[in-house]
Short mmCIF file of C-alpha atoms in Angstrom, two decimals:
data_model
loop_
_atom_site.label_atom_id
_atom_site.label_comp_id
_atom_site.label_asym_id
_atom_site.label_seq_id
_atom_site.Cartn_x
_atom_site.Cartn_y
_atom_site.Cartn_z
CA MET A 25 47.63 -18.34 -0.58
CA ARG A 26 45.79 -18.90 2.22
CA PHE A 27 42.20 -20.20 2.48
CA GLN A 28 39.04 -20.14 4.41
CA HIS A 29 36.13 -21.70 5.86
CA VAL A 30 33.13 -20.11 5.79
CA ALA A 31 30.44 -21.39 7.40
CA ALA A 32 26.53 -21.42 5.68
CA ALA A 33 23.52 -22.92 7.60
CA GLY A 34 21.58 -25.53 6.23
CA LEU A 35 23.72 -26.33 3.27
CA THR A 36 23.74 -30.18 1.95
CA THR A 37 27.47 -30.58 2.06
CA SER A 38 28.64 -33.56 -0.53
CA ALA A 39 31.25 -36.05 0.66
CA VAL A 40 33.20 -36.30 -2.40
CA ALA A 41 36.25 -33.64 -3.15
CA VAL A 42 36.03 -32.10 -6.63
CA ASN A 43 38.25 -29.92 -8.07
CA LEU A 44 38.33 -26.46 -9.92
CA PHE A 45 40.55 -25.11 -12.04
CA VAL A 46 41.34 -21.01 -12.05
CA SER A 47 43.31 -18.82 -14.68
CA SER A 48 44.91 -15.35 -13.92
CA TYR A 49 46.97 -12.71 -15.25
CA SER A 50 49.46 -13.92 -13.30
CA GLY A 51 50.69 -16.47 -16.29
CA ILE A 52 49.72 -19.34 -13.89
CA VAL A 53 46.46 -22.34 -14.18
CA THR A 54 45.33 -22.96 -10.21
CA SER A 55 44.14 -26.43 -9.05
CA LEU A 56 42.12 -25.75 -6.22
CA GLN A 57 39.88 -28.66 -4.12
CA LEU A 58 36.65 -27.88 -2.67
CA ALA A 59 35.96 -30.93 0.04
CA PRO A 60 33.84 -30.72 3.38
CA SER A 61 35.39 -29.17 6.52
CA ALA A 62 36.70 -30.69 9.90
CA GLN A 63 33.32 -29.82 10.68
CA GLY A 64 32.22 -32.53 9.11
CA PRO A 65 29.27 -33.59 6.15
CA GLY A 66 25.80 -32.46 6.60
CA ILE A 67 27.20 -29.40 8.81
CA GLY A 68 27.86 -26.80 5.78
CA GLY A 69 31.51 -26.27 6.21
CA TYR A 70 33.80 -26.59 2.95
CA VAL A 71 37.21 -25.75 2.70
CA LEU A 72 38.93 -24.51 -0.42
CA THR A 73 42.80 -25.98 -0.57
CA THR A 74 45.32 -25.58 -3.86
CA THR A 75 46.47 -29.08 -4.80
CA ALA A 76 48.44 -27.65 -8.05
CA SER A 77 49.65 -24.93 -10.46
CA ASN A 78 51.23 -24.30 -13.34
CA ASN A 79 52.61 -22.09 -15.51
CA GLY A 80 52.88 -23.42 -18.86
CA SER A 81 49.85 -21.24 -20.10
CA GLY A 82 51.43 -17.69 -21.37
CA PRO A 83 51.78 -14.30 -19.48
CA GLN A 84 47.94 -13.87 -19.22
CA PRO A 85 45.69 -16.93 -19.25
CA SER A 86 42.26 -15.38 -19.82
CA TRP A 87 39.84 -18.13 -19.98
CA LEU A 88 39.18 -22.28 -19.34
CA THR A 89 37.11 -24.80 -21.41
CA LYS A 90 36.44 -28.54 -20.26
CA ASP A 91 36.64 -30.26 -23.47
CA PRO A 92 33.27 -32.70 -22.50
CA TYR A 93 34.12 -35.04 -25.09
CA ASN A 94 38.20 -36.05 -24.47
CA ASN A 95 38.36 -34.44 -20.75
CA VAL A 96 41.20 -31.86 -21.90
CA ILE A 97 40.82 -28.60 -20.17
CA TYR A 98 42.14 -25.74 -23.21
CA CYS A 99 43.56 -22.69 -22.09
CA VAL A 100 44.30 -19.38 -23.85
CA ASP A 101 46.75 -16.72 -23.71
CA GLU A 102 45.64 -13.43 -23.94
CA ALA A 103 48.99 -12.20 -24.43
CA PHE A 104 48.92 -7.89 -23.71
CA SER A 105 52.41 -7.42 -24.62
CA THR A 106 53.54 -10.26 -27.10
CA PRO A 107 52.68 -10.36 -30.53
CA ASN A 108 50.68 -13.75 -30.68
CA GLY A 109 48.64 -15.60 -27.87
CA THR A 110 48.51 -19.04 -27.56
CA MET A 111 46.18 -22.02 -27.32
CA THR A 112 47.08 -24.88 -25.09
CA ALA A 113 45.49 -28.24 -24.14
CA TYR A 114 46.00 -30.21 -20.61
CA THR A 115 44.90 -34.14 -19.46
CA THR A 116 43.25 -33.70 -16.61
CA SER A 117 44.14 -36.38 -13.06
CA LYS A 118 42.05 -36.22 -10.10
CA SER A 119 44.80 -34.67 -8.26
CA GLY A 120 44.30 -31.78 -10.22
CA THR A 121 47.56 -31.51 -11.72
CA LEU A 122 47.51 -30.66 -15.23
CA SER A 123 49.72 -32.45 -17.97
CA LEU A 124 50.55 -30.46 -21.03
CA ILE A 125 49.71 -31.81 -24.46
CA ASP A 126 50.22 -29.33 -27.37
CA THR A 127 50.90 -25.55 -27.16
CA GLN A 128 49.92 -23.23 -30.57
CA ALA A 129 50.45 -19.96 -31.33
CA THR A 130 47.79 -17.62 -32.52
CA VAL A 131 46.17 -14.66 -33.09
CA VAL A 132 46.75 -11.76 -29.82
CA GLY A 133 44.26 -11.39 -27.46
CA PRO A 134 42.26 -14.70 -27.19
CA VAL A 135 38.94 -14.55 -25.02
CA SER A 136 36.88 -16.73 -25.41
CA THR A 137 36.68 -20.59 -26.86
CA VAL A 138 34.07 -23.40 -27.27
CA ILE A 139 33.64 -26.80 -28.52
CA TYR A 140 31.68 -27.71 -31.30
CA ASN A 141 30.85 -30.20 -34.14
CA GLU A 142 31.11 -33.17 -31.37
CA GLY A 143 34.47 -32.72 -30.43
CA LYS A 144 35.79 -32.46 -33.45
CA ALA A 145 36.82 -28.72 -33.32
CA LEU A 146 37.34 -25.37 -31.25
CA ALA A 147 36.52 -22.40 -32.39
CA ALA A 148 38.13 -18.78 -30.73
CA ALA A 149 36.83 -14.96 -29.97
CA HIS A 150 40.27 -12.89 -29.87
CA TYR A 151 39.43 -9.52 -28.49
CA SER A 152 42.15 -7.33 -29.02
CA GLY A 153 43.26 -9.13 -32.18
CA SER A 154 40.06 -8.78 -33.52
CA ALA A 155 39.31 -11.93 -34.56
CA ALA A 156 38.10 -15.75 -34.33
CA THR A 157 39.95 -18.63 -35.21
CA SER A 158 39.03 -23.06 -36.24
CA TRP A 159 41.20 -25.74 -34.64
CA ASN A 160 41.25 -28.80 -35.65
CA ILE A 161 40.76 -31.18 -32.47
CA LEU A 162 42.98 -33.85 -32.89
CA PRO A 163 43.23 -37.82 -31.07
CA SER A 164 45.75 -37.05 -28.85
CA GLY A 165 44.06 -33.38 -27.60
CA GLY A 166 46.39 -31.01 -29.25
CA LEU A 167 45.55 -28.22 -31.98
CA LYS A 168 45.22 -28.32 -35.53
CA SER A 169 44.68 -24.45 -37.36
CA LEU A 170 41.96 -24.07 -39.66
CA GLN A 171 40.61 -21.14 -40.19
CA THR A 172 41.53 -17.49 -39.04
CA PHE A 173 38.98 -14.30 -40.01
CA MET A 174 39.61 -10.58 -39.17
CA PHE A 175 37.65 -8.31 -38.97
CA ASN A 176 37.56 -4.78 -39.37
CA LEU A 177 35.75 -1.19 -38.91
CA THR A 178 35.28 1.61 -40.91
CA ALA A 179 34.88 3.73 -38.52
CA PRO A 180 34.73 4.05 -34.91
CA GLY A 181 31.85 2.93 -33.14
CA THR A 182 29.27 5.56 -30.58
CA ILE A 183 31.70 4.92 -28.14
CA PRO A 184 35.04 5.47 -29.63
CA SER A 185 37.03 4.83 -26.58
CA ARG A 186 36.22 1.04 -26.41
CA GLN A 187 34.73 0.78 -30.05
CA GLU A 188 38.16 1.71 -32.48
CA ALA A 189 37.87 -1.77 -33.48
CA PRO A 190 35.98 -5.41 -33.38
CA HIS A 191 36.02 -6.90 -30.07
CA PRO A 192 34.54 -9.82 -30.37
CA HIS A 193 34.69 -11.15 -26.67
CA GLU A 194 32.58 -14.88 -26.42
CA VAL A 195 32.28 -18.05 -29.07
CA ILE A 196 28.92 -19.70 -28.30
CA LEU A 197 27.29 -23.05 -30.08
CA ASP A 198 24.03 -23.13 -30.12
CA PRO A 199 21.33 -25.82 -29.22
CA THR A 200 21.39 -27.60 -32.61
CA GLY A 201 25.07 -27.43 -32.76
CA SER A 202 24.97 -25.81 -36.42
CA PHE A 203 26.07 -22.18 -35.34
CA ILE A 204 28.43 -20.50 -33.78
CA VAL A 205 27.28 -16.71 -32.84
CA ILE A 206 30.20 -14.03 -31.28
CA PRO A 207 28.99 -11.20 -29.49
CA ASP A 208 31.54 -8.30 -30.48
CA LEU A 209 31.44 -5.45 -28.28
CA GLY A 210 33.65 -2.97 -30.71
CA ALA A 211 30.96 -3.16 -33.73
CA ASP A 212 28.14 -3.91 -32.40
CA LEU A 213 26.82 -7.58 -34.02
CA VAL A 214 26.22 -10.64 -33.23
CA ARG A 215 28.66 -12.48 -35.48
CA VAL A 216 26.80 -15.81 -37.09
CA PHE A 217 28.93 -18.90 -38.20
CA ALA A 218 27.54 -22.04 -40.18
CA ILE A 219 28.96 -25.33 -38.72
CA ASP A 220 30.32 -27.58 -41.54
CA PRO A 221 29.32 -30.47 -40.07
CA LYS A 222 31.98 -32.71 -42.71
CA SER A 223 35.54 -30.94 -42.60
CA SER A 224 34.03 -28.13 -39.13
CA LEU A 225 34.33 -25.38 -41.62
CA LEU A 226 32.96 -21.64 -40.52
CA THR A 227 31.18 -20.49 -42.99
CA GLU A 228 30.31 -16.65 -42.22
CA ASN A 229 26.75 -15.59 -41.75
CA THR A 230 24.71 -12.41 -41.92
CA PRO A 231 25.76 -11.04 -38.57
CA PHE A 232 22.88 -9.31 -36.03
CA LYS A 233 22.81 -5.62 -35.12
CA VAL A 234 22.25 -4.46 -31.92
CA PRO A 235 21.99 -0.99 -31.01
CA ALA A 236 24.60 0.92 -31.29
CA GLY A 237 26.91 1.61 -28.11
CA SER A 238 25.53 -1.73 -26.64
CA GLY A 239 28.84 -3.20 -26.25
CA PRO A 240 27.19 -7.29 -26.97
CA ARG A 241 30.07 -9.47 -25.19
CA HIS A 242 27.91 -12.49 -24.24
CA GLY A 243 25.32 -14.34 -24.36
CA ALA A 244 23.47 -18.16 -23.75
CA PHE A 245 21.01 -19.83 -25.96
CA LEU A 246 18.28 -21.85 -24.60
CA LYS A 247 15.49 -24.11 -26.73
CA VAL A 248 12.73 -24.83 -24.90
CA ASP A 249 9.84 -27.98 -24.65
CA SER A 250 8.06 -26.00 -26.95
CA GLY A 251 10.42 -26.35 -29.96
CA LYS A 252 11.36 -22.09 -29.35
CA THR A 253 14.90 -21.31 -29.14
CA PHE A 254 16.06 -18.22 -27.14
CA PHE A 255 19.26 -16.11 -27.03
CA PHE A 256 20.04 -14.24 -24.49
CA LEU A 257 22.58 -11.47 -24.92
CA ILE A 258 24.84 -9.02 -21.52
CA SER A 259 26.09 -5.97 -23.47
CA GLU A 260 28.82 -4.33 -20.93
CA LEU A 261 28.52 -0.81 -22.66
CA ALA A 262 24.79 -0.53 -21.57
CA ASN A 263 24.44 -2.06 -19.18
CA THR A 264 21.40 -4.27 -20.71
CA ILE A 265 20.17 -7.72 -20.83
CA ALA A 266 17.97 -9.09 -24.24
CA SER A 267 16.50 -12.13 -24.92
CA TYR A 268 15.62 -12.22 -28.48
CA GLU A 269 13.62 -15.79 -30.37
CA VAL A 270 15.87 -17.06 -32.66
CA SER A 271 14.53 -18.71 -35.90
CA TYR A 272 16.47 -20.96 -38.53
CA LEU A 273 16.95 -20.12 -42.00
CA GLY A 274 18.01 -23.08 -43.68
CA GLY A 275 21.39 -23.07 -44.18
CA THR A 276 21.70 -19.17 -44.48
CA GLY A 277 22.11 -17.92 -41.16
CA LEU A 278 20.05 -16.52 -37.89
CA ASN A 279 16.99 -14.61 -37.49
CA PHE A 280 17.25 -12.50 -34.24
CA THR A 281 13.32 -11.28 -32.85
CA ASN A 282 13.85 -9.44 -29.42
CA VAL A 283 10.65 -10.02 -27.21
CA PHE A 284 12.08 -8.79 -24.21
CA LEU A 285 14.68 -5.77 -22.55
CA SER A 286 16.36 -4.49 -19.29
CA GLY A 287 19.06 -2.54 -17.47
CA THR A 288 21.42 -5.53 -15.74
CA TYR A 289 19.67 -3.83 -12.67
CA GLY A 290 16.07 -4.42 -13.61
CA ASN A 291 14.21 -1.54 -11.91
CA ARG A 292 16.90 -0.44 -10.30
CA THR A 293 18.61 3.08 -11.97
CA THR A 294 22.32 1.25 -12.90
CA PRO A 295 24.90 2.54 -10.86
CA ASP A 296 27.63 4.74 -12.59
CA GLY A 297 30.36 2.66 -13.22
CA ALA A 298 29.19 -0.63 -13.80
CA ALA A 299 30.85 -2.90 -16.38
CA ALA A 300 28.57 -5.94 -17.39
CA ALA A 301 30.16 -8.78 -17.61
CA GLU A 302 29.27 -12.96 -17.71
CA ALA A 303 25.56 -14.16 -18.54
CA ILE A 304 24.73 -18.08 -17.89
CA LEU A 305 21.87 -20.49 -17.71
CA SER A 306 21.34 -23.42 -14.94
CA PRO A 307 22.45 -26.40 -15.21
CA ASP A 308 17.80 -26.73 -15.08
CA ASN A 309 17.84 -24.11 -17.83
CA LYS A 310 14.92 -22.35 -15.56
CA PHE A 311 17.20 -19.11 -14.69
CA LEU A 312 19.84 -16.52 -15.99
CA LEU A 313 22.38 -15.68 -13.96
CA THR A 314 24.55 -12.72 -14.87
CA SER A 315 27.22 -10.66 -13.19
CA SER A 316 27.78 -6.99 -13.24
CA ARG A 317 31.63 -5.36 -12.26
CA ASN A 318 32.85 -1.90 -10.47
CA ALA A 319 29.70 -1.27 -9.23
CA THR A 320 29.60 -2.08 -5.37
CA LEU A 321 26.66 -2.95 -3.69
CA PHE A 322 27.44 -4.72 -0.27
CA GLN A 323 30.03 -4.56 2.33
CA LEU A 324 30.89 -7.66 3.54
CA ASP A 325 32.34 -9.24 6.61
CA ASN A 326 36.18 -10.53 6.03
CA PHE A 327 36.17 -14.14 4.82
CA ASP A 328 39.19 -13.71 7.36
CA LYS A 329 37.47 -13.30 11.05
CA THR A 330 40.56 -12.71 12.44
CA ASN A 331 40.53 -9.26 9.68
CA SER A 332 37.56 -6.81 10.89
CA THR A 333 38.17 -5.18 6.87
CA LYS A 334 34.80 -5.20 5.30
CA ILE A 335 34.88 -6.53 1.93
CA PRO A 336 33.43 -4.39 -0.53
CA SER A 337 31.11 -6.07 -3.12
CA ASP A 338 30.01 -6.03 -6.74
CA THR A 339 27.01 -7.89 -7.33
CA LEU A 340 25.14 -11.36 -9.16
CA HIS A 341 22.31 -11.19 -10.57
CA SER A 342 19.20 -14.29 -11.13
CA TRP A 343 16.58 -14.15 -13.43
CA ALA A 344 14.11 -15.87 -13.93
CA ILE A 345 12.95 -17.49 -17.56
CA ASP A 346 9.74 -17.72 -18.63
CA HIS A 347 9.46 -20.41 -20.98
CA ALA A 348 6.88 -19.43 -23.48
CA THR A 349 8.38 -16.10 -24.15
CA GLY A 350 11.31 -16.11 -23.76
CA LYS A 351 11.26 -12.90 -21.25
CA LEU A 352 13.04 -12.55 -18.17
CA SER A 353 11.90 -11.64 -14.64
CA LEU A 354 14.58 -10.53 -12.32
CA LYS A 355 14.72 -12.48 -8.69
CA GLN A 356 18.13 -11.68 -7.23
CA ILE A 357 20.86 -8.87 -7.01
CA ALA A 358 23.21 -10.88 -4.73
CA PRO A 359 26.60 -10.15 -3.47
CA ALA A 360 29.36 -12.21 -5.69
CA GLY A 361 31.88 -11.93 -2.85
CA GLY A 362 34.23 -8.98 -3.87
CA SER A 363 35.49 -6.42 -6.54
CA PHE A 364 35.17 -7.41 -10.39
CA PRO A 365 32.83 -11.03 -10.86
CA ARG A 366 34.36 -11.23 -14.62
CA HIS A 367 33.89 -14.75 -14.76
CA PHE A 368 31.79 -16.70 -12.76
CA SER A 369 30.65 -21.14 -13.00
CA VAL A 370 27.98 -23.65 -11.60
CA ASN A 371 28.55 -27.04 -11.20
CA LYS A 372 26.68 -30.03 -12.29
CA ALA A 373 24.72 -30.25 -9.88
CA GLY A 374 22.93 -26.10 -9.33
CA ASP A 375 23.65 -26.08 -5.86
CA MET A 376 27.21 -24.32 -5.84
CA VAL A 377 28.56 -20.99 -7.46
CA ALA A 378 32.13 -20.38 -8.42
CA VAL A 379 32.74 -16.99 -8.74
CA GLY A 380 35.95 -15.56 -9.92
CA LEU A 381 36.72 -12.29 -8.62
CA GLN A 382 39.13 -10.54 -11.05
CA MET A 383 40.84 -7.38 -8.60
CA ASP A 384 40.62 -9.35 -5.65
CA GLY A 385 42.73 -11.78 -6.56
CA ARG A 386 39.59 -13.96 -4.77
CA VAL A 387 37.86 -17.41 -5.67
CA VAL A 388 34.34 -17.67 -3.84
CA VAL A 389 32.29 -20.92 -3.65
CA ILE A 390 28.41 -19.09 -3.16
CA GLU A 391 25.00 -22.14 -1.95
CA ARG A 392 22.49 -22.01 -4.31
CA ASN A 393 19.14 -22.85 -4.09
CA VAL A 394 18.23 -24.87 -7.55
CA ALA A 395 14.46 -24.58 -6.57
CA ASP A 396 13.79 -20.80 -6.54
CA GLY A 397 17.06 -19.58 -8.42
CA MET A 398 18.89 -17.73 -5.45
CA PHE A 399 21.84 -17.25 -4.30
CA GLY A 400 23.03 -18.13 -0.52
CA ASP A 401 25.34 -18.05 1.57
CA PHE A 402 29.23 -18.06 0.99
CA VAL A 403 30.64 -21.06 1.98
CA ALA A 404 34.21 -21.21 0.82
CA SER A 405 36.76 -18.26 -0.53
CA MET A 406 41.08 -18.33 -1.58
CA ASP A 407 43.14 -15.64 -3.33
CA VAL A 408 44.78 -16.42 -6.04
CA ALA A 409 47.58 -14.69 -7.40
CA GLY A 410 47.07 -12.50 -10.04
CA GLN A 411 43.78 -11.33 -11.98
CA VAL A 412 41.26 -14.01 -12.05
CA THR A 413 39.73 -14.46 -15.44
CA SER A 414 38.18 -17.77 -15.08
CA VAL A 415 37.35 -20.25 -13.11
CA ILE A 416 35.49 -24.11 -13.80
CA TRP A 417 34.21 -27.06 -12.14
CA ASP A 418 36.05 -30.54 -13.21
CA GLU A 419 32.91 -32.63 -13.31
#
C-alpha cells in the first residue's frame, strides 16, 4: 500500500492523531492513522498510514459499527460465496490493532448494523438474505442470537433485475430509541420495528410504502428543537432524496408524511447510470450529506504528484435542512475523490470526512466547513486492498 499527503490551504490541523477502520471485499479490515504531516500543525497537511490489518471477519466484510457504550467494533461479512454471513466483535486499541472477542454465523448478506436499547442489543440488515436479525450484546462485547425475520415478495417489483426479492439495506434507530426502521430496496418499503426495552425483542409494525421502483437504500432521522421528527430517505433506483415528517402512533408504529422530494442532483438532470448511496447527518444536524456512484462529474489531479493521470470522480452532496419544515436545499455537489463512494463518515468535530471509494480501493479524507456545510480540499489519500465498503472514525 502507498500513502500520499495532499495539501489543503486554510485547514486548521489537529496535533492529535486519530485512527480509522476500513472494511473491504479483500477480506481485510485495515486500521489507518490520520496525523499531521511533516509540514507541521497549522499548515494544513495530513498523512494517512496503515497501522494494522485484520483478516478475521470473513471473505467480504461489508460494514463496520463502533458501539458507543463499550467501544467494541462490530464487523459483518456479506459472504457472497458461502451459505452464511458472520458477525465479528473486536476490542480496539490506541495502536489501531483489533483483538477478536467473538464470531457468530448469521443469515447470508449482512450489510448494516446498529446498536440499540442503550447498548444492550444489535440489529442487522441482510441484503441478499432478505432478512433482519437481532442480537443480545454480552458483557464481553460478544453476541448472542435473539431473533431472525425473513421477508418475501409475492411478485417481483417494478425493476425486476434489482427487485426480484426483498433487499433490506440499512438498520436505523429512531431518536427516541423505541423503533428501528429498515429501508428495503427490493420491496419498496421502509420496514418498522418496535423495540421492547426490557427484552430487546423487536416487533414488526406496519411498513411504510414508498413509490414503486424507488429502491430505498439508506436514511437518517432528525428530531429538531420544536419537537418535530423528520426522516430523510435516499433511494438508489430512482435516485431521489425525500423528507418525511414522522408521527408516533403510540406503541403501534410510525406514520410518514412526505414534505420534500428531489432528484439526488437537485435541479440538474440525473446522469445516466447514477446510483444513490449514502445519507448521513452532519454532527450539528444542520446538513444532510449524501453520495452518488457511477456518475463521473469531475476529473481530479492525481493524488500521486508523480502521476499525471487524471482521477475520474463521482460525487458528494451537501443539503441544508430547514428545521421548520424538513425541506432540503442543495448547497453543493463536490468531488468524492474517485469512483463509487459507497460509504463515508464525518468526524465528531464535523470538519473532516472520510470517504470509502469502492471501485478505486481508496480512502480519502476531505476537509469540511462546519459553518456553511461545504466540502473542501482533499487532505489525505490511501490505497486499500480490495473494494472499500465502509470507513469509520475511532472517536
